[in-house]
mmCIF file of C-alpha atoms and ligand atoms in Angstrom:
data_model
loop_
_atom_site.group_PDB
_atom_site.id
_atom_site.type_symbol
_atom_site.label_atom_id
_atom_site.label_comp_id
_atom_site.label_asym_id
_atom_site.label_seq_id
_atom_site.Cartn_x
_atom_site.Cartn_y
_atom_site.Cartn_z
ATOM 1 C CA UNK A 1 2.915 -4.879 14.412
ATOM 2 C CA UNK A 2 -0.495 -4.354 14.900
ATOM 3 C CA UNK A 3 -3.271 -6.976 14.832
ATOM 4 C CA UNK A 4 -5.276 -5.152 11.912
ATOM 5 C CA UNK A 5 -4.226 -4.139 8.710
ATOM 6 C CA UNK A 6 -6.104 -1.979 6.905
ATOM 7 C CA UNK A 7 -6.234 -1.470 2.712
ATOM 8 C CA UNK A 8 -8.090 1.118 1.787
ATOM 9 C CA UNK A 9 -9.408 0.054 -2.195
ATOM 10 C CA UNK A 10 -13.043 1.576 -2.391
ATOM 11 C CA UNK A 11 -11.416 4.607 -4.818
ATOM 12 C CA UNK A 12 -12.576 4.954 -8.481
ATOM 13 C CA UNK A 13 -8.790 4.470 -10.130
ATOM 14 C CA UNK A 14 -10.153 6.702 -12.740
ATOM 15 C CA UNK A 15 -6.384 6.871 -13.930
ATOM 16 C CA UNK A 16 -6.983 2.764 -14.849
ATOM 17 C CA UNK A 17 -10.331 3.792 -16.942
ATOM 18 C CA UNK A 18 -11.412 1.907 -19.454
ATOM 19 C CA UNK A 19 -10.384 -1.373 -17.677
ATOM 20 C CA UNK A 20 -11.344 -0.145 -14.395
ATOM 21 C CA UNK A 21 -15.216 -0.135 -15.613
ATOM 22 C CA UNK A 22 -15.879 -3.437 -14.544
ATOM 23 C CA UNK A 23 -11.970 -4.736 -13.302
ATOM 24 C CA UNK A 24 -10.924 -3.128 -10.139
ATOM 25 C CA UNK A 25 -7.445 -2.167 -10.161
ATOM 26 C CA UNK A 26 -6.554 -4.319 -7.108
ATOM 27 C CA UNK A 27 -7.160 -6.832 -9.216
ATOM 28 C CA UNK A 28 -4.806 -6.635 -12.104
ATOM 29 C CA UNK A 29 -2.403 -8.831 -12.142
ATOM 30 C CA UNK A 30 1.002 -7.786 -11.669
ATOM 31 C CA UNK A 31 2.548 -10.814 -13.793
ATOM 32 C CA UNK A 32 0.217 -13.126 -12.593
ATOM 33 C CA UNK A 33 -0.805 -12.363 -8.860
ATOM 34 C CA UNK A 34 -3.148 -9.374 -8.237
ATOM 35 C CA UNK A 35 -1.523 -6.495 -6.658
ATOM 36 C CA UNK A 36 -4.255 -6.782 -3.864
ATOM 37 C CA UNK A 37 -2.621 -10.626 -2.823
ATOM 38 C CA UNK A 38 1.206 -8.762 -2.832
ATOM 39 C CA UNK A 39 0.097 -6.388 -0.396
ATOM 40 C CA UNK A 40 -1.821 -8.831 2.023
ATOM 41 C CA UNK A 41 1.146 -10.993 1.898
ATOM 42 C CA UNK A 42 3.232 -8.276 2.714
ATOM 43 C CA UNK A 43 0.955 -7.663 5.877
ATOM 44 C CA UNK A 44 0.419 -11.665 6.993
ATOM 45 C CA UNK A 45 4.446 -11.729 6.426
ATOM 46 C CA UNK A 46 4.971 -8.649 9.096
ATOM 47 C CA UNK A 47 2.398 -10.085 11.447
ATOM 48 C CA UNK A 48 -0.949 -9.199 11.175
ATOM 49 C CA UNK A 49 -3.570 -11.138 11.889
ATOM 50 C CA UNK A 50 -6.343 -9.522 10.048
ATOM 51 C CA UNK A 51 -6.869 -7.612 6.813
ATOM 52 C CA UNK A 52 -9.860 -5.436 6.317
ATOM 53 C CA UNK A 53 -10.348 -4.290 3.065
ATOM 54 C CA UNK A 54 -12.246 -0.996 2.030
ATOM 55 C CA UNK A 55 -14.530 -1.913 -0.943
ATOM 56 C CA UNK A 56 -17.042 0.042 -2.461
ATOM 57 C CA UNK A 57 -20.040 -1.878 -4.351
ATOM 58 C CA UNK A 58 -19.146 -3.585 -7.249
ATOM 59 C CA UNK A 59 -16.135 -4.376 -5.805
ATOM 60 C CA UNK A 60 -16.835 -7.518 -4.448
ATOM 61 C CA UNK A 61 -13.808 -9.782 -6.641
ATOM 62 C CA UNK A 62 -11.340 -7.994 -4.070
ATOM 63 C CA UNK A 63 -12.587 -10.086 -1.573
ATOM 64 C CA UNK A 64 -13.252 -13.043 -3.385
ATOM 65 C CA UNK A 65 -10.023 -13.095 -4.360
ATOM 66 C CA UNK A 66 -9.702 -14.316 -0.411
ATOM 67 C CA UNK A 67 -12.320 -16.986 -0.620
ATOM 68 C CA UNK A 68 -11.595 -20.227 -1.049
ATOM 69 C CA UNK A 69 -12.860 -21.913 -4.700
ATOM 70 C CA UNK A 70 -13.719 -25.750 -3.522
ATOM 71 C CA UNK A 71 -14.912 -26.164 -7.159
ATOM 72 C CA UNK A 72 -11.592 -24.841 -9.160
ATOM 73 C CA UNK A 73 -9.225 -26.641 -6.801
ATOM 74 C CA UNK A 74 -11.119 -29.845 -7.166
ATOM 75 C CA UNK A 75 -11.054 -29.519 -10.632
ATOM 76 C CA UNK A 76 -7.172 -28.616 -10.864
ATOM 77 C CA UNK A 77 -6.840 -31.676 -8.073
ATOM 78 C CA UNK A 78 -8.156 -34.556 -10.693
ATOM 79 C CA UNK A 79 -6.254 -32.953 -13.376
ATOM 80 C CA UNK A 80 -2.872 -33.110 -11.377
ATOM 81 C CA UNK A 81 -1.754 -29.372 -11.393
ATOM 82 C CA UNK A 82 -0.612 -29.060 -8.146
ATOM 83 C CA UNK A 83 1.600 -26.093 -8.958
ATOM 84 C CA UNK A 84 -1.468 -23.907 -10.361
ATOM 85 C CA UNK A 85 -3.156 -25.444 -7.036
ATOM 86 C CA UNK A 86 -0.975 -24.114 -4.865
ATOM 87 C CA UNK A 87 -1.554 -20.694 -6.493
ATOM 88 C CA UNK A 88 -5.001 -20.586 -6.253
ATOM 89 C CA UNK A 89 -4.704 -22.057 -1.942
ATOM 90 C CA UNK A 90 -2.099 -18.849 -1.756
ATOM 91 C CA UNK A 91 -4.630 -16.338 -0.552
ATOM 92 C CA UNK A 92 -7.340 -17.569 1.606
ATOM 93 C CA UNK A 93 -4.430 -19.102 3.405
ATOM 94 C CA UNK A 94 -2.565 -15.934 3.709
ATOM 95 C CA UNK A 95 -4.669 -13.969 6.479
ATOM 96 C CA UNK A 96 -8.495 -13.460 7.719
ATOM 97 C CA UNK A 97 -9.759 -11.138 5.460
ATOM 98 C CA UNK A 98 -13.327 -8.946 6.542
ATOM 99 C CA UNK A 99 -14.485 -6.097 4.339
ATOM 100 C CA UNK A 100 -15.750 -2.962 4.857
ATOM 101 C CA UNK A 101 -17.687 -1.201 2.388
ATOM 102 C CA UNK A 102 -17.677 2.428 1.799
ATOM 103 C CA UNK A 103 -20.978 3.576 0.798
ATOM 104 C CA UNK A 104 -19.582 6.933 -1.583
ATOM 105 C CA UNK A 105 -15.892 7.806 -2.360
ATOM 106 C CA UNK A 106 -14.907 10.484 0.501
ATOM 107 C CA UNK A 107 -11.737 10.768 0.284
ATOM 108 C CA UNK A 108 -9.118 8.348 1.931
ATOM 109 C CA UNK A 109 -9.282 9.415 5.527
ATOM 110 C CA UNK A 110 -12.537 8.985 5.349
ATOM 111 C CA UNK A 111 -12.211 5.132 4.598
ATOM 112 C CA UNK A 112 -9.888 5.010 7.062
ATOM 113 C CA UNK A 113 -12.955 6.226 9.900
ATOM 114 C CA UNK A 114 -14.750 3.394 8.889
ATOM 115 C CA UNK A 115 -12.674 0.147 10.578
ATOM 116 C CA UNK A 116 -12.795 2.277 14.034
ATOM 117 C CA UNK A 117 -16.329 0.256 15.165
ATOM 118 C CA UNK A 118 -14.782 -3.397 13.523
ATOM 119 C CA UNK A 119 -11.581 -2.936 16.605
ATOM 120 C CA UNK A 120 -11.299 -4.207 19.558
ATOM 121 C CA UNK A 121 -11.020 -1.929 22.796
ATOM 122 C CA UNK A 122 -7.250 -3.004 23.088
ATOM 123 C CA UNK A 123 -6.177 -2.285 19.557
ATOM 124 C CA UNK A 124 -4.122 0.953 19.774
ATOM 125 C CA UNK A 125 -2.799 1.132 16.356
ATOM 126 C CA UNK A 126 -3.621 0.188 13.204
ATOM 127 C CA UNK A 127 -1.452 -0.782 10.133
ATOM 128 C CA UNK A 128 -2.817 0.815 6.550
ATOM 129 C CA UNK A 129 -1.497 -0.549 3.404
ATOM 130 C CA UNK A 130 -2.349 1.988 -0.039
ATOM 131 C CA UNK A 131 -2.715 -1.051 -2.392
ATOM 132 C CA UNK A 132 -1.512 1.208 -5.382
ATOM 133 C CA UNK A 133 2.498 1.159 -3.404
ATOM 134 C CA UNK A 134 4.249 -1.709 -3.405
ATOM 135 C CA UNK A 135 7.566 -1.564 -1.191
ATOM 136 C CA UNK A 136 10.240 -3.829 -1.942
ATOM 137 C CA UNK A 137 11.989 -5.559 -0.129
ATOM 138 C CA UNK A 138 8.725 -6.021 2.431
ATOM 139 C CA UNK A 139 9.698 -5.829 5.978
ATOM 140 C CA UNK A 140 9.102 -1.526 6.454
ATOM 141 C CA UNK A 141 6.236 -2.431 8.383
ATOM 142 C CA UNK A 142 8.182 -4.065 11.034
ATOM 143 C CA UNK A 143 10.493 -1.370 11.441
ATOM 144 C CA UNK A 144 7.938 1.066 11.636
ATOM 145 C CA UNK A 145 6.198 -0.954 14.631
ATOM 146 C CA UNK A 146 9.672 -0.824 16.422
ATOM 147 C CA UNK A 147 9.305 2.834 16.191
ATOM 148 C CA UNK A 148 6.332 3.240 17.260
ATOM 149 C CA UNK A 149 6.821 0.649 20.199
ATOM 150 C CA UNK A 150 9.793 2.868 21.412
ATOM 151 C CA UNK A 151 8.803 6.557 20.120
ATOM 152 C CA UNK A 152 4.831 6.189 20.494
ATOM 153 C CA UNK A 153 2.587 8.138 18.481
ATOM 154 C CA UNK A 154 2.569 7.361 14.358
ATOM 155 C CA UNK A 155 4.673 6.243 11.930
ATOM 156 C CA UNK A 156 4.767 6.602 8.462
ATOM 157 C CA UNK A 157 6.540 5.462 5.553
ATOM 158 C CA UNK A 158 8.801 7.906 3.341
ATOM 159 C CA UNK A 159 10.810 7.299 0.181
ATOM 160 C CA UNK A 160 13.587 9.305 -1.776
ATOM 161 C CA UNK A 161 12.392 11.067 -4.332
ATOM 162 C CA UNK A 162 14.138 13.192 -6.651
ATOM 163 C CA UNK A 163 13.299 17.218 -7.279
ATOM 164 C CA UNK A 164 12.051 16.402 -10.331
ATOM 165 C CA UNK A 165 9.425 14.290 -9.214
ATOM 166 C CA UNK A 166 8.698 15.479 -6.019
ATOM 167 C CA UNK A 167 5.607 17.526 -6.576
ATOM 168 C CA UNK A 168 3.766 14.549 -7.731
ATOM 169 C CA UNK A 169 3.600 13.384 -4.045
ATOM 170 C CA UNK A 170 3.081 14.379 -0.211
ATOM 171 C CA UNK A 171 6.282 15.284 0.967
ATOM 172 C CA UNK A 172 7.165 15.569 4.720
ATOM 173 C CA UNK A 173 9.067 18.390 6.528
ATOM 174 C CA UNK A 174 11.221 16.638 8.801
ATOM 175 C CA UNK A 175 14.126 16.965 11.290
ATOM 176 C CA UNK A 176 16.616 14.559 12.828
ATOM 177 C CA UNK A 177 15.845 12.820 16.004
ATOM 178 C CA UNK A 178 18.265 13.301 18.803
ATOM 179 C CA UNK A 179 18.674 10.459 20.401
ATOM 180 C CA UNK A 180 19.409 7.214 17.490
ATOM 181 C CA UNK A 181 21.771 6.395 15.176
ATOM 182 C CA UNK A 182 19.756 5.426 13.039
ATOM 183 C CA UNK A 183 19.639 8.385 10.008
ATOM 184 C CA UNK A 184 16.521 6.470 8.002
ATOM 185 C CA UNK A 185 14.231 7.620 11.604
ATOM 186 C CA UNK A 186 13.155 11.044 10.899
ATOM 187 C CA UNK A 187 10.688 13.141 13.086
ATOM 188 C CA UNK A 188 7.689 14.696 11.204
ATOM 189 C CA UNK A 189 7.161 18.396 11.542
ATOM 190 C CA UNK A 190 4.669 18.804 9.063
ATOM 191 C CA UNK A 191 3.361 16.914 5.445
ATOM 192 C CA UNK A 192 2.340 19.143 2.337
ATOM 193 C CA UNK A 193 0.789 17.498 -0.538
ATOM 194 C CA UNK A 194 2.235 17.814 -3.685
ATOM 195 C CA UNK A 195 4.582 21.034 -3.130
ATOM 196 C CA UNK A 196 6.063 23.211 -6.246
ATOM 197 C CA UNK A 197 9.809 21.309 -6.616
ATOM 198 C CA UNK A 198 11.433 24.138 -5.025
ATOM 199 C CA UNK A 199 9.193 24.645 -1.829
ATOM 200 C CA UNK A 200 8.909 21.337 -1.124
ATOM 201 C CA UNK A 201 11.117 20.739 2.778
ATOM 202 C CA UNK A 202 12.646 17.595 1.837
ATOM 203 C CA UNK A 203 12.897 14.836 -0.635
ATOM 204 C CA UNK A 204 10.829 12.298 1.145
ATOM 205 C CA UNK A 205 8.084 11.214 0.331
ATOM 206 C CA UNK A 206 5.007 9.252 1.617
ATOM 207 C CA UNK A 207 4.747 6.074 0.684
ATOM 208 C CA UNK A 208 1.859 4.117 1.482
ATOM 209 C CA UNK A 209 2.181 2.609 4.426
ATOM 210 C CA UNK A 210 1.141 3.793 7.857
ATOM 211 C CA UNK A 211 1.221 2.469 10.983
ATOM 212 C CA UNK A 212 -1.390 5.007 12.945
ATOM 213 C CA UNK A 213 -2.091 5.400 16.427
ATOM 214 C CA UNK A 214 -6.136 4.859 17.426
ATOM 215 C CA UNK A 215 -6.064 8.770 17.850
ATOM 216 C CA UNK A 216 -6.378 8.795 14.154
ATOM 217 C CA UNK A 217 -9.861 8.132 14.616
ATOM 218 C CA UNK A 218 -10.564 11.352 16.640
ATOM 219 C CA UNK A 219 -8.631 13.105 14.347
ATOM 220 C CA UNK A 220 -10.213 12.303 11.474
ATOM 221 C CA UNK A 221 -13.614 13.398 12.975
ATOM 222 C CA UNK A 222 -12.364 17.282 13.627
ATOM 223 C CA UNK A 223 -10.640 17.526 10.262
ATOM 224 C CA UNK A 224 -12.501 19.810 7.941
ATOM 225 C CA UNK A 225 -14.018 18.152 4.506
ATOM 226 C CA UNK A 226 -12.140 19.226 1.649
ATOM 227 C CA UNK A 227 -13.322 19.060 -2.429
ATOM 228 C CA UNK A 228 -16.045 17.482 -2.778
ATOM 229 C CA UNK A 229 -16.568 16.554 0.730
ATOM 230 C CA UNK A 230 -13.541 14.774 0.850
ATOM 231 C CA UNK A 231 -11.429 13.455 4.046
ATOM 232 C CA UNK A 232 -7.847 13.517 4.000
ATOM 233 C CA UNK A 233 -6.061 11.457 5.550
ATOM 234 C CA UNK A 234 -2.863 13.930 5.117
ATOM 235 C CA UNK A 235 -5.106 16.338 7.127
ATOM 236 C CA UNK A 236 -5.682 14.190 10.142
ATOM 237 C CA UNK A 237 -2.015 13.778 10.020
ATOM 238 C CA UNK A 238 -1.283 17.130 10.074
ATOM 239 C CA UNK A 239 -3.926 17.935 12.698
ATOM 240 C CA UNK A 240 -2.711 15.387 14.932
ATOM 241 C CA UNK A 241 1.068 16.623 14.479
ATOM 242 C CA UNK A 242 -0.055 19.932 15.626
ATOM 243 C CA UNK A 243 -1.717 18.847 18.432
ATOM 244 C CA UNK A 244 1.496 17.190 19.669
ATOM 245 C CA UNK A 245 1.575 13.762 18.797
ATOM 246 C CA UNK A 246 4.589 12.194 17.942
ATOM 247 C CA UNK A 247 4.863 11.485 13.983
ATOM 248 C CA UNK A 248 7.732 9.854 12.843
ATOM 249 C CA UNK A 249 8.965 8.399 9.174
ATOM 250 C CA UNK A 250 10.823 6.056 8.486
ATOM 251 C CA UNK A 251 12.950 6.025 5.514
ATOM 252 C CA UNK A 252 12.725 3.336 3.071
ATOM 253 C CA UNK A 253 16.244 2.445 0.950
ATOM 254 C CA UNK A 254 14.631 0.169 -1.735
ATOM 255 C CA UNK A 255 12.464 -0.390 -4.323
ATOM 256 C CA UNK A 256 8.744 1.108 -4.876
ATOM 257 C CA UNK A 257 6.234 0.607 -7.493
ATOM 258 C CA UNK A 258 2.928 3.043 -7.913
ATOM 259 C CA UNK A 259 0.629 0.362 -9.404
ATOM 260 C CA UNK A 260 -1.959 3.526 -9.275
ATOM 261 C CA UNK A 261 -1.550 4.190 -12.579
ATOM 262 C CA UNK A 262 -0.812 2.659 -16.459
ATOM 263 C CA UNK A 263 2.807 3.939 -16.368
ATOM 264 C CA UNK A 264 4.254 2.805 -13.174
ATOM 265 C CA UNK A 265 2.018 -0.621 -13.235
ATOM 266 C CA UNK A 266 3.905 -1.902 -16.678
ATOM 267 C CA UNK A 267 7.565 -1.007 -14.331
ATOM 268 C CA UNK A 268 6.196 -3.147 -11.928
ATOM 269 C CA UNK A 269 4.986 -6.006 -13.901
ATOM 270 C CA UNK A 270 8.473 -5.993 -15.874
ATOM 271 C CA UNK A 271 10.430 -6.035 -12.688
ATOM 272 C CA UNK A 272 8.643 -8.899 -11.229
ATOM 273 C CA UNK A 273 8.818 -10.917 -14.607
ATOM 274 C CA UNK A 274 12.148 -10.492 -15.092
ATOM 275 C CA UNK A 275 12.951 -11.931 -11.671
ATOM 276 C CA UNK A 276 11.045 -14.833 -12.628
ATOM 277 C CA UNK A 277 12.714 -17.908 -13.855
ATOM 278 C CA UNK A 278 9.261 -18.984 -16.503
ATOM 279 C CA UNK A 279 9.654 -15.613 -18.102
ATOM 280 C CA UNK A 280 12.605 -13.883 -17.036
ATOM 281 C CA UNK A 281 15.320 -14.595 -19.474
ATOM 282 C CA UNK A 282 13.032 -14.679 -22.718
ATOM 283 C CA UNK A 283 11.243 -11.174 -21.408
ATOM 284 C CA UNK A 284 15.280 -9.602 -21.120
ATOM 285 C CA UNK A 285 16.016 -11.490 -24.498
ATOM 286 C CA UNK A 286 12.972 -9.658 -25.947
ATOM 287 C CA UNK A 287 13.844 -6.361 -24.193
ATOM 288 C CA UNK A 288 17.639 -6.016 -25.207
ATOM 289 C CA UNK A 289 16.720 -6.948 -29.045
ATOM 290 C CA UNK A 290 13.556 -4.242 -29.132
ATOM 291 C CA UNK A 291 15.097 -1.804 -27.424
ATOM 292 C CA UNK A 292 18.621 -2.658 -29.862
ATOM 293 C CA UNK A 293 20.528 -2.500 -26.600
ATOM 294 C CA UNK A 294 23.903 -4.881 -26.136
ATOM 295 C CA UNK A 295 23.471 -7.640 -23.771
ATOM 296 C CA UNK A 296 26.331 -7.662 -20.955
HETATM 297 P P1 UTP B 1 -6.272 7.528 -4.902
HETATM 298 O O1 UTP B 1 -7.099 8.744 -5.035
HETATM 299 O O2 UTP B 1 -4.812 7.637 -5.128
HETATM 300 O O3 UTP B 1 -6.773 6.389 -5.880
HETATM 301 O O4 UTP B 1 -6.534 6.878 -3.484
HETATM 302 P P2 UTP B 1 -8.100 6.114 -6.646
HETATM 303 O O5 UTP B 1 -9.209 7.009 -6.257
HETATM 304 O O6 UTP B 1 -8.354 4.648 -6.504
HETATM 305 O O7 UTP B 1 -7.625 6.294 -8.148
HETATM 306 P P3 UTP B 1 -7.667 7.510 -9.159
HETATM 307 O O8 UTP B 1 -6.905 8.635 -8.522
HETATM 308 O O9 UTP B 1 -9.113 7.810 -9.420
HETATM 309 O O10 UTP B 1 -6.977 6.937 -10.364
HETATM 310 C C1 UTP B 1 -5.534 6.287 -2.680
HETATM 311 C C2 UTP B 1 -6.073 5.018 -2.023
HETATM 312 O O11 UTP B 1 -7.217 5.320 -1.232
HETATM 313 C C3 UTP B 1 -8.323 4.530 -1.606
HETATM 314 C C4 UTP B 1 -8.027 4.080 -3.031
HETATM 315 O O12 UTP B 1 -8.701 2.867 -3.309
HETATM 316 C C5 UTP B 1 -6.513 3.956 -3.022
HETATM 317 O O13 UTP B 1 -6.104 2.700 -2.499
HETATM 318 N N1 UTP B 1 -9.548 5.350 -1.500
HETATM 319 C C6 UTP B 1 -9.559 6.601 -2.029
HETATM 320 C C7 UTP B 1 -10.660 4.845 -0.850
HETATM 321 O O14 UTP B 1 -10.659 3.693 -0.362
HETATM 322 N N2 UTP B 1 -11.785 5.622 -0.763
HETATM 323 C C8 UTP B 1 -11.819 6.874 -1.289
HETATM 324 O O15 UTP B 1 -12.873 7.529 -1.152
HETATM 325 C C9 UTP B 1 -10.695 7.376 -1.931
#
């Protein structure tokens, strides 16, 4: 895994607006944890040892949410809640956490660019983490390292989506790789964002997570600007895959929630409560009854 981990949250989640006025949508709690803690557990958990955050101004909370609140745990010390305690210690004990800020929203790639001066001459590969995807069960990370150790080059993250959805995201044109057993390792020939259902070359799909050689970098300086000045990170990608280097997905067999927008945030926040025990069975009570279903 490598040492960095990247999460790219300077964007304007215009599809969050009104709340994302003055609330950035890393922030909104999914139950009770912000999505932005879920996703630098997930990169602490696979073994990173630093999480740089892409923030834009105005953003700062993101990265408070990392700092520790001497005053609030004090205060929840005296008054005996250790279990809300240990909540609040959760995060700045998770990972080191820097920020970068991007000074105008260009485009994801162009986030991306902006860690290259915080890395050490040694790093050769960085891990990004879209904040908006959470992939469950966590662990793709890993396996995409493994890749990457063995394969070289990049390695990206795909899910299974079906026709009907698939023009809503970039889809990859892949082919088998010779040499593994392993069917969920797929070589990348080429990535189209959002294709028409029937042109798109496969059902997979990206899905926020990247583990990217330091080429990227490079890459992402020759890549033409797009709309509104805009830097892809798709089109470094692309470039990079034409120019030879190895691009591999692999194939995730869970679960995924897009926290990116209204719709797929409330999925997300009633999957995780109804795995918990405090609101779990009276949330499924409440469901079955409202939705006049039969309990089984
Ligand atoms: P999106 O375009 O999907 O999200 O960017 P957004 O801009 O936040 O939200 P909408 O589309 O307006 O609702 C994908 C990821 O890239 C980051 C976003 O924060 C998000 O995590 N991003 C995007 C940046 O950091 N900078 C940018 O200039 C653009």
């Amino acid at each position: 895994m490598p040492r960095t981990a990247v999460v790219p949250a300077a964007g304007l989640g215009t599809r969050f607006l009104p709340a994302t006025k003055t609330v950035p949508k890393e922030l909104l709690p999914v139950v009770d944890t912000p999505g932005i803690e879920l996703v630098a557990a997930e990169a602490a958990e696979g073994g990173a040892e630093r999480l740089i955050i892409i923030t834009s101004e105005g953003k700062d909370g993101v990265v408070a949410h990392f700092v520790q609140d001497l005053v609030l745990e004090s205060t929840l010390e005296e008054r005996g809640k250790k279990s809300m305690l240990e909540k609040v210690r959760r995060a700045p004990a998770l990972i080191k956490v820097e920020s970068v800020v991007q000074p105008e929203p260009l485009g994801l790639g162009h986030a991306v660019s902006l860690v290259e001066p915080s890395l050490a001459p040694d790093e050769d590969a960085i891990a990004v983490l879209l904040p908006d995807d959470l992939v469950l069960p966590t662990g793709v990370l890993e396996t995409m390292s493994k890749v990457r150790a063995k394969r070289g080059g990049s390695v990206l993250c795909a899910i299974e989506v079906p026709k009907e959805e698939i023009s809503a995201y970039g889809v990859f044109d892949v082919e088998p790789v010779p040499d593994t057993n392993n069917p969920n390792v797929l070589r990348v020939k080429g990535m189209y964002e959002k294709p028409d259902p029937d042109k798109a070359p496969s059902p997979y799909a990206a899905a926020g997570r990247y583990v990217l050689d330091r080429a990227i970098f490079g890459a992402l300086r020759r890549v033409p600007r797009g709309a509104g000045g805009e830097i892809q990170l798709t089109d470094a990608i692309a470039l990079l895959i034409n120019e030879g280097h190895p691009v591999h997905v692999v194939v995730h067999r869970g679960d995924r929630h897009d926290l990116g927008n209204p719709g797929g945030y409330l999925k997300a926040a009633v999957d995780f409560a109804l795995k918990r025990d405090d609101y779990g069975p009276e949330l499924r009570r409440w469901l079955v009854d409202r939705l006049g279903l039969v309990d089984c």
